[in-house]
PDB file of C-alpha atoms in Angstrom:
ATOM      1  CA  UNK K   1     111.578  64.762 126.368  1.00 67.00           C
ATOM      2  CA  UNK K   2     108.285  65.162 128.111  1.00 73.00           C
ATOM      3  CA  UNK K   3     106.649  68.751 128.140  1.00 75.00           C
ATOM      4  CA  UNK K   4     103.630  69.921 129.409  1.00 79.00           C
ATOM      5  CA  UNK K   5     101.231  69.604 126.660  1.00 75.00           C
ATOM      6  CA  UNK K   6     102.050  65.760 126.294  1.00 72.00           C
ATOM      7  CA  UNK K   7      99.555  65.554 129.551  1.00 75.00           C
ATOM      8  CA  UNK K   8      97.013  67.436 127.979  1.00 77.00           C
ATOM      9  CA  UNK K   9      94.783  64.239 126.462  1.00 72.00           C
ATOM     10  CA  UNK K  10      96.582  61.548 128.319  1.00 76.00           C
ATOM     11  CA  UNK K  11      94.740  59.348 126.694  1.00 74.00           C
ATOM     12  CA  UNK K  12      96.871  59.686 122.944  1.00 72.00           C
ATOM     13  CA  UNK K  13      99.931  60.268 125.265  1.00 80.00           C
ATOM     14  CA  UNK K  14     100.310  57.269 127.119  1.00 83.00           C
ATOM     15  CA  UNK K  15      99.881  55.354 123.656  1.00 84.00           C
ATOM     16  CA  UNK K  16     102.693  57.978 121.798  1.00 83.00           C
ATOM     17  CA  UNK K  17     105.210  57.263 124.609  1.00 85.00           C
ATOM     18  CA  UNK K  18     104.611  53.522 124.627  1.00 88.00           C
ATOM     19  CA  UNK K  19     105.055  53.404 121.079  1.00 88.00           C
ATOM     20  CA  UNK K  20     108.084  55.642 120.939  1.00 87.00           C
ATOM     21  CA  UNK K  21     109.748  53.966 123.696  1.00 90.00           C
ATOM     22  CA  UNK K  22     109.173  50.479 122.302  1.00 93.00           C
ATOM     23  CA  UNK K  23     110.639  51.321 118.929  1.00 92.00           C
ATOM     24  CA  UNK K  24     113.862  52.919 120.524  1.00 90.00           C
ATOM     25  CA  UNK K  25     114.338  49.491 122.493  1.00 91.00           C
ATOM     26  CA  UNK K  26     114.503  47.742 118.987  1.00 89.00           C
ATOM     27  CA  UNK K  27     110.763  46.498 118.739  1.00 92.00           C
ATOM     28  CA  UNK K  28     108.651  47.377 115.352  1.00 93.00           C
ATOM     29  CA  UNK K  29     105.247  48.614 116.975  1.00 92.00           C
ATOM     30  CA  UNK K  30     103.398  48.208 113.262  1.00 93.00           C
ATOM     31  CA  UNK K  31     104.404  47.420 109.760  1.00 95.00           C
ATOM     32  CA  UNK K  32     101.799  47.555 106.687  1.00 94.00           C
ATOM     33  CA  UNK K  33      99.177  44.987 106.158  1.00 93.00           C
ATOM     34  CA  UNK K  34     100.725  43.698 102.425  1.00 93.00           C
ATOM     35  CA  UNK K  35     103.453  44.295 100.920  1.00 93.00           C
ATOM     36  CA  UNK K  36     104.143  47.542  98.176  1.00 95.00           C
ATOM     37  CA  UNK K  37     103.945  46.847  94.736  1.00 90.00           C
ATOM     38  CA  UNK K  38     106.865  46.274  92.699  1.00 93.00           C
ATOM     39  CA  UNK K  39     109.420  47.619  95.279  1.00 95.00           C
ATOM     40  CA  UNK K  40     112.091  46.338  97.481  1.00 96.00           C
ATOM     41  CA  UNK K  41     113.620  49.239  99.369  1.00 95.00           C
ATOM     42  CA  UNK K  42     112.605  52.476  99.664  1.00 96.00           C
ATOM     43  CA  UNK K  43     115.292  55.400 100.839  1.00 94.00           C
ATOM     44  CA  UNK K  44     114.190  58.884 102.116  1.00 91.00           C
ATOM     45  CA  UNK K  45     117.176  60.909 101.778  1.00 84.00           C
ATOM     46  CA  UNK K  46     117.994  64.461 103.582  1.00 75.00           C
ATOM     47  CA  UNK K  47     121.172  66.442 102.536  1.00 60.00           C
ATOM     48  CA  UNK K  48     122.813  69.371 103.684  1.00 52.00           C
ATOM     49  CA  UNK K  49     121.692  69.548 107.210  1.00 54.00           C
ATOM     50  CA  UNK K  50     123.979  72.644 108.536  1.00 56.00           C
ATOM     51  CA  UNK K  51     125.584  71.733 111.900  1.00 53.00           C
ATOM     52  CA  UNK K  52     128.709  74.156 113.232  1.00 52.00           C
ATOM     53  CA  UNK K  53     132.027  73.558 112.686  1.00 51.00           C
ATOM     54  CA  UNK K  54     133.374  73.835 116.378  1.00 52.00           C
ATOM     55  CA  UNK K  55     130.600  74.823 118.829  1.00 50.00           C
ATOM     56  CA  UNK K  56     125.982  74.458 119.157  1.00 49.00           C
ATOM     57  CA  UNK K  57     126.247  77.868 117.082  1.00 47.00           C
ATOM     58  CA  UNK K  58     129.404  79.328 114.570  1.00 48.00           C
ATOM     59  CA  UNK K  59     130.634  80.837 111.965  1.00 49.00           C
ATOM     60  CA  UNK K  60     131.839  77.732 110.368  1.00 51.00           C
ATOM     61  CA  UNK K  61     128.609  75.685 108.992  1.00 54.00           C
ATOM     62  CA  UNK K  62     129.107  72.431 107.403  1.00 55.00           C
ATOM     63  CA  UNK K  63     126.572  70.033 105.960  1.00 57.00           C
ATOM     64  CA  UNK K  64     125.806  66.251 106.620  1.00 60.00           C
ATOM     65  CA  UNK K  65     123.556  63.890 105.181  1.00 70.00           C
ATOM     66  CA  UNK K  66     121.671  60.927 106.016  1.00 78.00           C
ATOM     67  CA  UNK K  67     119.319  58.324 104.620  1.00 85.00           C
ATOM     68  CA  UNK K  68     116.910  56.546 106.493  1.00 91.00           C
ATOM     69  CA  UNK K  69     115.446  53.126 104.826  1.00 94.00           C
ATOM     70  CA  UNK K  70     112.738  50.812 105.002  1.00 96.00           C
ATOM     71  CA  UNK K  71     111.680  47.419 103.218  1.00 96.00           C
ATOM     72  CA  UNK K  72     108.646  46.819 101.292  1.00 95.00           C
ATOM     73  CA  UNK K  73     106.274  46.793 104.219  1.00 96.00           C
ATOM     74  CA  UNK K  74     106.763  50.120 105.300  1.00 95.00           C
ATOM     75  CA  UNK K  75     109.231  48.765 108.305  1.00 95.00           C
ATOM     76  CA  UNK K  76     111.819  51.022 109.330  1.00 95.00           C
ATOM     77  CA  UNK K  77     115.393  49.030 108.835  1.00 94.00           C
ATOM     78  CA  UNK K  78     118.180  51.308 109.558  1.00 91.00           C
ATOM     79  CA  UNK K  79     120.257  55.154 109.803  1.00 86.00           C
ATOM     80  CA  UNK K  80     122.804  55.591 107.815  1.00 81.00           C
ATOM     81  CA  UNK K  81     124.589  59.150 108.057  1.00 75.00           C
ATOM     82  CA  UNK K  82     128.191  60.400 106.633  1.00 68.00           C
ATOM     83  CA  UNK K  83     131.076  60.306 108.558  1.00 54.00           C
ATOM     84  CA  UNK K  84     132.333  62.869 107.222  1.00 58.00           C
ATOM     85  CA  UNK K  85     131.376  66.032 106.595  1.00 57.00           C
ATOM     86  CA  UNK K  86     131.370  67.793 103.378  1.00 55.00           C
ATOM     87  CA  UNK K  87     131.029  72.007 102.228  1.00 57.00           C
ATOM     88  CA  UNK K  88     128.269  73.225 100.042  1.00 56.00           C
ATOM     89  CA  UNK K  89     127.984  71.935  96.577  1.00 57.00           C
ATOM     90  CA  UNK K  90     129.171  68.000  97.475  1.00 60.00           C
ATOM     91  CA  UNK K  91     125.752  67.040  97.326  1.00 62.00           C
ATOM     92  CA  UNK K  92     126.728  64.217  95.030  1.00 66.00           C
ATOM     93  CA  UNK K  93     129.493  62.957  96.570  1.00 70.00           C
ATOM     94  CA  UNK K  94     127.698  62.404  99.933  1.00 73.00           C
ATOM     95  CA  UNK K  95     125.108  60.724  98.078  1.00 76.00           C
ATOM     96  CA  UNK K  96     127.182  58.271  96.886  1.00 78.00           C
ATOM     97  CA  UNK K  97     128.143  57.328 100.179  1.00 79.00           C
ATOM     98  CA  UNK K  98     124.987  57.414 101.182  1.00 83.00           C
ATOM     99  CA  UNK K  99     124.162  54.975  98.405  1.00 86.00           C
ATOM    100  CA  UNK K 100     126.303  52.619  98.858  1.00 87.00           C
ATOM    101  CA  UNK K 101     126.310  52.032 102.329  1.00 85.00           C
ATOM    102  CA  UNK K 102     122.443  51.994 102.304  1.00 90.00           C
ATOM    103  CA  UNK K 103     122.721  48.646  99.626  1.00 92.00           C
ATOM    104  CA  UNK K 104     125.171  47.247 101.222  1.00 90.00           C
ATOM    105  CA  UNK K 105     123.294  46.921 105.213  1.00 90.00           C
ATOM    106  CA  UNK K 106     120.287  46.219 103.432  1.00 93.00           C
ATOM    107  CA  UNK K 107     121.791  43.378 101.590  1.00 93.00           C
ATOM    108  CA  UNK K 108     123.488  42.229 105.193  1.00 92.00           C
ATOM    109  CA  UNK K 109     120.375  42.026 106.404  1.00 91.00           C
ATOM    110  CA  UNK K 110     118.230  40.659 103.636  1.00 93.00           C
ATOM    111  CA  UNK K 111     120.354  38.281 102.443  1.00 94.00           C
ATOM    112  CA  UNK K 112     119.818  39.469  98.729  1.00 93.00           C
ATOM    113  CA  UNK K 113     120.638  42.594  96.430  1.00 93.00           C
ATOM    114  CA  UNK K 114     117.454  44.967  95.766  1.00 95.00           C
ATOM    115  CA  UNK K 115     116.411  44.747  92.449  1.00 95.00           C
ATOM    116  CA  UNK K 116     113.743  47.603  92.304  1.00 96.00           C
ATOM    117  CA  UNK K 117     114.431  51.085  94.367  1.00 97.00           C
ATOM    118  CA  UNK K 118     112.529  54.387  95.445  1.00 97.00           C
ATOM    119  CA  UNK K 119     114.620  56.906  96.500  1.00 95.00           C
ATOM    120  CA  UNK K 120     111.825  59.884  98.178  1.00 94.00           C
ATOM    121  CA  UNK K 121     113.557  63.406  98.296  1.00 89.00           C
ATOM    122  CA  UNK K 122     112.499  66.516 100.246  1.00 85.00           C
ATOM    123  CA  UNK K 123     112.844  68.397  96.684  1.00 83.00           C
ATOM    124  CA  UNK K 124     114.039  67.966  92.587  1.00 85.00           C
ATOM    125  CA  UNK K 125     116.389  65.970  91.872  1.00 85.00           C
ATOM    126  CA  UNK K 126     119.202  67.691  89.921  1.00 82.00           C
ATOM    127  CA  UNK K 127     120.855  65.673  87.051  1.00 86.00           C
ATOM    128  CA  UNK K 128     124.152  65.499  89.126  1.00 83.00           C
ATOM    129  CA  UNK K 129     122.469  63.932  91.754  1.00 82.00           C
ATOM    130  CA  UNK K 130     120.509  61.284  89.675  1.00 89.00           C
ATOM    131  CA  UNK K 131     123.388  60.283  87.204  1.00 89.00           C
ATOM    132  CA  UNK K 132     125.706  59.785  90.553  1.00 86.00           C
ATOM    133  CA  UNK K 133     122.498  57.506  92.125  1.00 89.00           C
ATOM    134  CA  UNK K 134     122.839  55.803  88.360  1.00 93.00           C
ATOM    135  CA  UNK K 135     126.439  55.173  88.518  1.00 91.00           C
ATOM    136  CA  UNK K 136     126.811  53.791  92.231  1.00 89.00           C
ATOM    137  CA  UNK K 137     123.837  51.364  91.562  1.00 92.00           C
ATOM    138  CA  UNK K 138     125.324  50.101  88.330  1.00 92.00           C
ATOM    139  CA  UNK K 139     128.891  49.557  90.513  1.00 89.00           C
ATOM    140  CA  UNK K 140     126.698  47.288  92.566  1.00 88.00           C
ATOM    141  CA  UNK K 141     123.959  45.635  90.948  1.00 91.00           C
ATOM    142  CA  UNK K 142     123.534  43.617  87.644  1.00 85.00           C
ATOM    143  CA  UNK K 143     119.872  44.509  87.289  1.00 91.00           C
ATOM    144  CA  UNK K 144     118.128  47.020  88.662  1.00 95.00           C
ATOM    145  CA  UNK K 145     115.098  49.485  88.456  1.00 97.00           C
ATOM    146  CA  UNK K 146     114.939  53.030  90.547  1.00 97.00           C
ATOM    147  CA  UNK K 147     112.522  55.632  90.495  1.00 97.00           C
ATOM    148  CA  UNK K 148     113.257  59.145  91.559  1.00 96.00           C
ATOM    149  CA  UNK K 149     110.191  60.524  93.668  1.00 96.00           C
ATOM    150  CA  UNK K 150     110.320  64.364  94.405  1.00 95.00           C
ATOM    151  CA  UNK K 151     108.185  65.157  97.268  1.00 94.00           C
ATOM    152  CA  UNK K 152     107.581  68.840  98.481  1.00 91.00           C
ATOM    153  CA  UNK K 153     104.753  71.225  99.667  1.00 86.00           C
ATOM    154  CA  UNK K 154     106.064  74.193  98.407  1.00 86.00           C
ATOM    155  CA  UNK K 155     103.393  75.188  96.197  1.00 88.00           C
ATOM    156  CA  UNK K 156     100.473  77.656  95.843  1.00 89.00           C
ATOM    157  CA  UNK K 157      97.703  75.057  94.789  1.00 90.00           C
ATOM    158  CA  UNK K 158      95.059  73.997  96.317  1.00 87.00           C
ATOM    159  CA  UNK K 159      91.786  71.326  95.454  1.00 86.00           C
ATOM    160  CA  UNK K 160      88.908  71.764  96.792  1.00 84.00           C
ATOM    161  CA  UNK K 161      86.068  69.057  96.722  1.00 82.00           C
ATOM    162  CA  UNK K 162      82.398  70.527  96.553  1.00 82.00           C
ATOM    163  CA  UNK K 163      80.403  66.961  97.823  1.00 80.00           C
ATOM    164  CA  UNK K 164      82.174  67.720 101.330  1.00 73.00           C
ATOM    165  CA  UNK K 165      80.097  70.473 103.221  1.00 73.00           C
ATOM    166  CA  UNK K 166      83.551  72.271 103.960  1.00 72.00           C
ATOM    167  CA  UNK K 167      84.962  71.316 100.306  1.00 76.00           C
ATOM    168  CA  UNK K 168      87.627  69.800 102.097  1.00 77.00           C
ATOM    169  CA  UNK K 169      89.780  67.236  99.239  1.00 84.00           C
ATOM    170  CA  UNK K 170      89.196  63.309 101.030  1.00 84.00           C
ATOM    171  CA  UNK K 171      92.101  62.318 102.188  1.00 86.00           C
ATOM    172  CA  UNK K 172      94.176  59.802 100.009  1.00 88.00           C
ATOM    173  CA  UNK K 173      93.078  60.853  96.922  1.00 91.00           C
ATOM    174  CA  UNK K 174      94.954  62.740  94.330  1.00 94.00           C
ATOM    175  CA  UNK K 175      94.692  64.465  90.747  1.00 94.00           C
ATOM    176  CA  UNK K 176      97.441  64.285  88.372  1.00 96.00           C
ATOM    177  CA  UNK K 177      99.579  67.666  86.863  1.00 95.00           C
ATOM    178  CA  UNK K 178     101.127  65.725  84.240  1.00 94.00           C
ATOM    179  CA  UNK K 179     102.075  62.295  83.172  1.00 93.00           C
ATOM    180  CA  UNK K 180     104.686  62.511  86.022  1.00 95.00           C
ATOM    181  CA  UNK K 181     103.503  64.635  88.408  1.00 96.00           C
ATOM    182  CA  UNK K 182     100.260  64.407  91.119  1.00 96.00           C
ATOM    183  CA  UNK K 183      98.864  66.259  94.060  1.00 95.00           C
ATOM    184  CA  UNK K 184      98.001  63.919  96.701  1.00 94.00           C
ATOM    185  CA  UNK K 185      96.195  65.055 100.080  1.00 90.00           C
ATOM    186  CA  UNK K 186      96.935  63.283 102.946  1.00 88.00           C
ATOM    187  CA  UNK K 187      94.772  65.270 105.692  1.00 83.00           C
ATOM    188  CA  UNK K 188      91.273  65.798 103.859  1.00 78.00           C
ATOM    189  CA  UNK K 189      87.986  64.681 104.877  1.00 74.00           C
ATOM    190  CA  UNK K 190      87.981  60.758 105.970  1.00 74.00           C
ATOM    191  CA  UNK K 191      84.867  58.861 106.706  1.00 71.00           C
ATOM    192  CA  UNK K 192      86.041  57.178 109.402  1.00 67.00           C
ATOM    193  CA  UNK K 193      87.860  59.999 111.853  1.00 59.00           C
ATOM    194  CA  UNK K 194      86.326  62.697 110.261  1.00 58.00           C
ATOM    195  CA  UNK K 195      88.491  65.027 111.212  1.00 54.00           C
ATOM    196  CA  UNK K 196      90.136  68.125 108.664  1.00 57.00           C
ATOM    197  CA  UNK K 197      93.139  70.147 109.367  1.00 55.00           C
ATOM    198  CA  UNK K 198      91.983  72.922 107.536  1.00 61.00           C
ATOM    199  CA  UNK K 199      92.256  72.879 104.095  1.00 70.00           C
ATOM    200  CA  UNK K 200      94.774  70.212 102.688  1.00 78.00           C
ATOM    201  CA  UNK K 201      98.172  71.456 102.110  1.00 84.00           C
ATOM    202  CA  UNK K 202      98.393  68.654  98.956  1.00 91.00           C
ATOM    203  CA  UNK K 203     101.763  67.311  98.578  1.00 94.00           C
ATOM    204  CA  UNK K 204     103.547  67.285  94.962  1.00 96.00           C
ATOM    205  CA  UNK K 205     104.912  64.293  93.779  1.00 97.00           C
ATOM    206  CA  UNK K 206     107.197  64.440  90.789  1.00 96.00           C
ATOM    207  CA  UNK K 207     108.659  60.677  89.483  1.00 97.00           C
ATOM    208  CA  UNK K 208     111.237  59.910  86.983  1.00 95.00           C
ATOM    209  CA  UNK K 209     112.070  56.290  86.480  1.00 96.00           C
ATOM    210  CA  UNK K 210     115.214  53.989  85.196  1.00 96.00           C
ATOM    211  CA  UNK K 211     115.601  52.450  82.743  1.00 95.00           C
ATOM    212  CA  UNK K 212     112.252  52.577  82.043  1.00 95.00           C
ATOM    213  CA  UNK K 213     108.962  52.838  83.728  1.00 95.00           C
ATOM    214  CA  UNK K 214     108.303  50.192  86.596  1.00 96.00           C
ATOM    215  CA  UNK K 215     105.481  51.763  88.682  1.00 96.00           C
ATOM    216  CA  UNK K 216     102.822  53.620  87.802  1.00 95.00           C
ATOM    217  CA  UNK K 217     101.939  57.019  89.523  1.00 95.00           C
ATOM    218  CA  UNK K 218      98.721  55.503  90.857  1.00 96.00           C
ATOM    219  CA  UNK K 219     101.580  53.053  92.328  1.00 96.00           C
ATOM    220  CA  UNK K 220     103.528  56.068  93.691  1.00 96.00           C
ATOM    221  CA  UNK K 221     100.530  57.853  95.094  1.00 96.00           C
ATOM    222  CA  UNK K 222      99.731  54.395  96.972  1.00 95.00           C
ATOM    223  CA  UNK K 223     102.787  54.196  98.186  1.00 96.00           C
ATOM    224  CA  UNK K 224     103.533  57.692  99.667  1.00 96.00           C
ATOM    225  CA  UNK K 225     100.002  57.309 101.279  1.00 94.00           C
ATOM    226  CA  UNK K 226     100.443  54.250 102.496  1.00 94.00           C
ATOM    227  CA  UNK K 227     104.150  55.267 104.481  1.00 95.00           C
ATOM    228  CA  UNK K 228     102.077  58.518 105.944  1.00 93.00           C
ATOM    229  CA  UNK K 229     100.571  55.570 108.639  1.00 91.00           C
ATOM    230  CA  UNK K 230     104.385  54.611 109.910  1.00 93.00           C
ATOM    231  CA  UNK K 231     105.055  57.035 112.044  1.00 90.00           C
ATOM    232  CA  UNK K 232     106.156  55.257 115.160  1.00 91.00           C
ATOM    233  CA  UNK K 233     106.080  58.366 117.109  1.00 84.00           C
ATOM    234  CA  UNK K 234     102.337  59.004 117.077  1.00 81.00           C
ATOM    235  CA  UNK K 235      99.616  56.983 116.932  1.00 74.00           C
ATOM    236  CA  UNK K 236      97.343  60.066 115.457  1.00 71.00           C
ATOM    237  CA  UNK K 237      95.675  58.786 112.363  1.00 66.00           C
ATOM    238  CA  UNK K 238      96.367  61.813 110.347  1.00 72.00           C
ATOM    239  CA  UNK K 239     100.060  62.665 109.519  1.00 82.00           C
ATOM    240  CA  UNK K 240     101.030  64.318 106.185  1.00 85.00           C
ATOM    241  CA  UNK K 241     103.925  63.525 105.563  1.00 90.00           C
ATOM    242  CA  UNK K 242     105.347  60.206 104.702  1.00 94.00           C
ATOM    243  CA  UNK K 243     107.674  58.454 107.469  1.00 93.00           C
ATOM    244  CA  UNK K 244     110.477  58.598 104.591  1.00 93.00           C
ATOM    245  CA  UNK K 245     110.495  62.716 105.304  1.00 89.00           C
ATOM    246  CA  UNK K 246     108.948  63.077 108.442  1.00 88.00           C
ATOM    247  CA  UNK K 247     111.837  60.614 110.084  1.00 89.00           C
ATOM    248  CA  UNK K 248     114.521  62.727 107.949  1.00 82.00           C
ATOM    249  CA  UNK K 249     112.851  66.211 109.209  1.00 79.00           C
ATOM    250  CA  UNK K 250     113.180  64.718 112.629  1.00 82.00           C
ATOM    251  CA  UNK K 251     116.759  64.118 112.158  1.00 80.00           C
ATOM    252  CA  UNK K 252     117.118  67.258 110.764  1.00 73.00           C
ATOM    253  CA  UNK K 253     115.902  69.466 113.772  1.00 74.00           C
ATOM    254  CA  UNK K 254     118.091  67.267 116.202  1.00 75.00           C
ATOM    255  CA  UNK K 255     121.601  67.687 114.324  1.00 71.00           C
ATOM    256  CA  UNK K 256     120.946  71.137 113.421  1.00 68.00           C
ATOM    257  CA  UNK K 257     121.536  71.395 117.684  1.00 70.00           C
ATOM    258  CA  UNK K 258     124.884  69.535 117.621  1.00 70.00           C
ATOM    259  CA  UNK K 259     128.910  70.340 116.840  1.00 68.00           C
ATOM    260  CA  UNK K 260     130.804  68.630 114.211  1.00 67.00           C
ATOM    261  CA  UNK K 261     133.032  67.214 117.040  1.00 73.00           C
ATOM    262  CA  UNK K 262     129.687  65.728 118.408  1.00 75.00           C
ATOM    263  CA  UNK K 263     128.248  64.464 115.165  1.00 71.00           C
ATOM    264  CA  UNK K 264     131.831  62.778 114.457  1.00 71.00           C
ATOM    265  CA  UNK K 265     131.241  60.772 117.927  1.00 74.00           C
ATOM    266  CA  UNK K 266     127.782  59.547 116.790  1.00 70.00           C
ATOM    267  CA  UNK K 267     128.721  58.202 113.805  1.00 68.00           C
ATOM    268  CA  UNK K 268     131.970  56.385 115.071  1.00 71.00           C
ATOM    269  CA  UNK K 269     131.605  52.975 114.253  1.00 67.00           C
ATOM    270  CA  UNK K 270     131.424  51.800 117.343  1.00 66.00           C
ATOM    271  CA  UNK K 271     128.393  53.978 118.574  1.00 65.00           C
ATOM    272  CA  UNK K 272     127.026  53.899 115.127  1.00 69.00           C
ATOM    273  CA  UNK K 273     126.337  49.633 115.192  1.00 74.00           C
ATOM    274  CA  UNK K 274     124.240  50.871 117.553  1.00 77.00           C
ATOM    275  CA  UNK K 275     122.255  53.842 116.508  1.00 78.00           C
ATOM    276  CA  UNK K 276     121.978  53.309 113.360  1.00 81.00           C
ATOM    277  CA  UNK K 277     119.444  50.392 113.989  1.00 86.00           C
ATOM    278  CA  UNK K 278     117.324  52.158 116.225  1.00 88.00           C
ATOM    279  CA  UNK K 279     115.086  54.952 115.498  1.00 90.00           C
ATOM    280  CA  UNK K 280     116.443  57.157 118.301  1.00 86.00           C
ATOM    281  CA  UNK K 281     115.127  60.197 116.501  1.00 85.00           C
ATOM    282  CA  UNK K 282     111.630  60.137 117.090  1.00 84.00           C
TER     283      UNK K 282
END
């Protein structure tokens, strides 16, 4: 969909389309540099996206979920979303599914098992959801390591950075709450673009790791930071959000518009071969 505004700096636009348009034909525009540390798959997970039962807009809401993954250089793999659609509360059960389809294409495609996971999360985990996460990995792996990472902006706190002439916080650094929780700005002052977005809205990154610790948080905060510059849709420097949310948000907005008789036709295998590997949502 082209509006207006994409012709107002043609000179971004041309570039946005390209790259959009090049990803949805199966190409991979830009992956990072090296590797992540320690890490073999990372999952960004959305749940409880309310589509209606029969028609665009009913009485009848039901909730999907989906999990989009990437490899350890930032490269967007695959979609994976549930077939079927489950009421309020099944958070856990979809997750499962999730889960295991998610290890299971990546392991198609890899040719190996992943030992060490990051599952990202729009908000807190809830012990439901991370004991089910525990049990499906331990159903199909030997040996494994998976941290929980809780990322969300909905917070009152703000950092401001008094060496900057608008005390705007430089972007890609963070300040720790606790021994498992930072703040990490992703839009602040940069030498090289120099350009703010007001002040930072920092993002809040919560970890908890099994069995025991495998990354650091200065390994998290690289990490997020890193995934903020994958956002095949845009080739604008600054995006806050890591691709891990941003591509789940994206999903979000477009199946919020659909039926459940249309999301069941999307996900039928036969379509699904095909969607699922492109990243027709941006």
């Amino acid at each position: 969909m082209i509006t207006n505004a994409t012709f107002e700096n043609l000179k971004w636009s041309y570039l946005n389309l390209a790259c959009a348009i090049f990803s949805k034909a199966g190409g991979i525009p830009w992956v990072l540099e090296s590797e992540m540390k320690d890490v073999d798959l990372i999952i960004g997970i959305s749940i409880s996206n309310c589509v209606s039962y029969k028609h665009r807009a009913g009485n009848r809401p039901r909730y999907v979920g989906y999990v989009n993954v990437f490899d350890n250089y930032g490269r967007w793999m695959f979609f994976e979303g549930t077939a079927t659609l489950y009421e309020r509360g099944q958070n856990a059960q979809q997750l499962r599914e999730l889960l295991e389809k998610a290890i299971r294409k990546f392991e198609s495609e890899k040719g190996y098992l992943p030992k060490s996971l990051v599952i990202h999360y729009y908000k807190r985990f809830g012990s439901e959801e991370k004991k089910t996460t525990i049990d499906i990995l331990r159903s199909i792996l030997n040996d494994f390591y998976v941290a929980f990472v809780s990322i969300d902006d909905s917070h009152p706190m703000r950092i401001y950075d008094l060496k900057v002439d608008d005390g705007s916080f430089p972007r890609g650094k963070y300040v720790y709450l606790s021994q498992k929780t930072i703040l990490l700005s992703t839009t602040g002052y940069t030498e090289i673009a120099r350009k703010r977005m007001g002040t930072p809205k920092l993002l809040r990154i919560s970890v908890d790791q099994f069995p025991d610790e495998f990354l650091t948080l200065d390994d998290i905060a690289e990490q997020v930071f890193a995934l903020t510059k994958l956002d095949w849709a845009t080739a604008t420097p600054i995006v806050r959000e890591p691709v891990t949310l941003q591509f789940s948000r994206q999903v979000t907005y477009l199946t919020a518009a659909i039926s459940e008789q249309e999301w069941r036709s999307i996900v039928r295998p036969e379509v699904n071969i095909i969607l699922n590997r492109r990243p027709w949502f941006i």
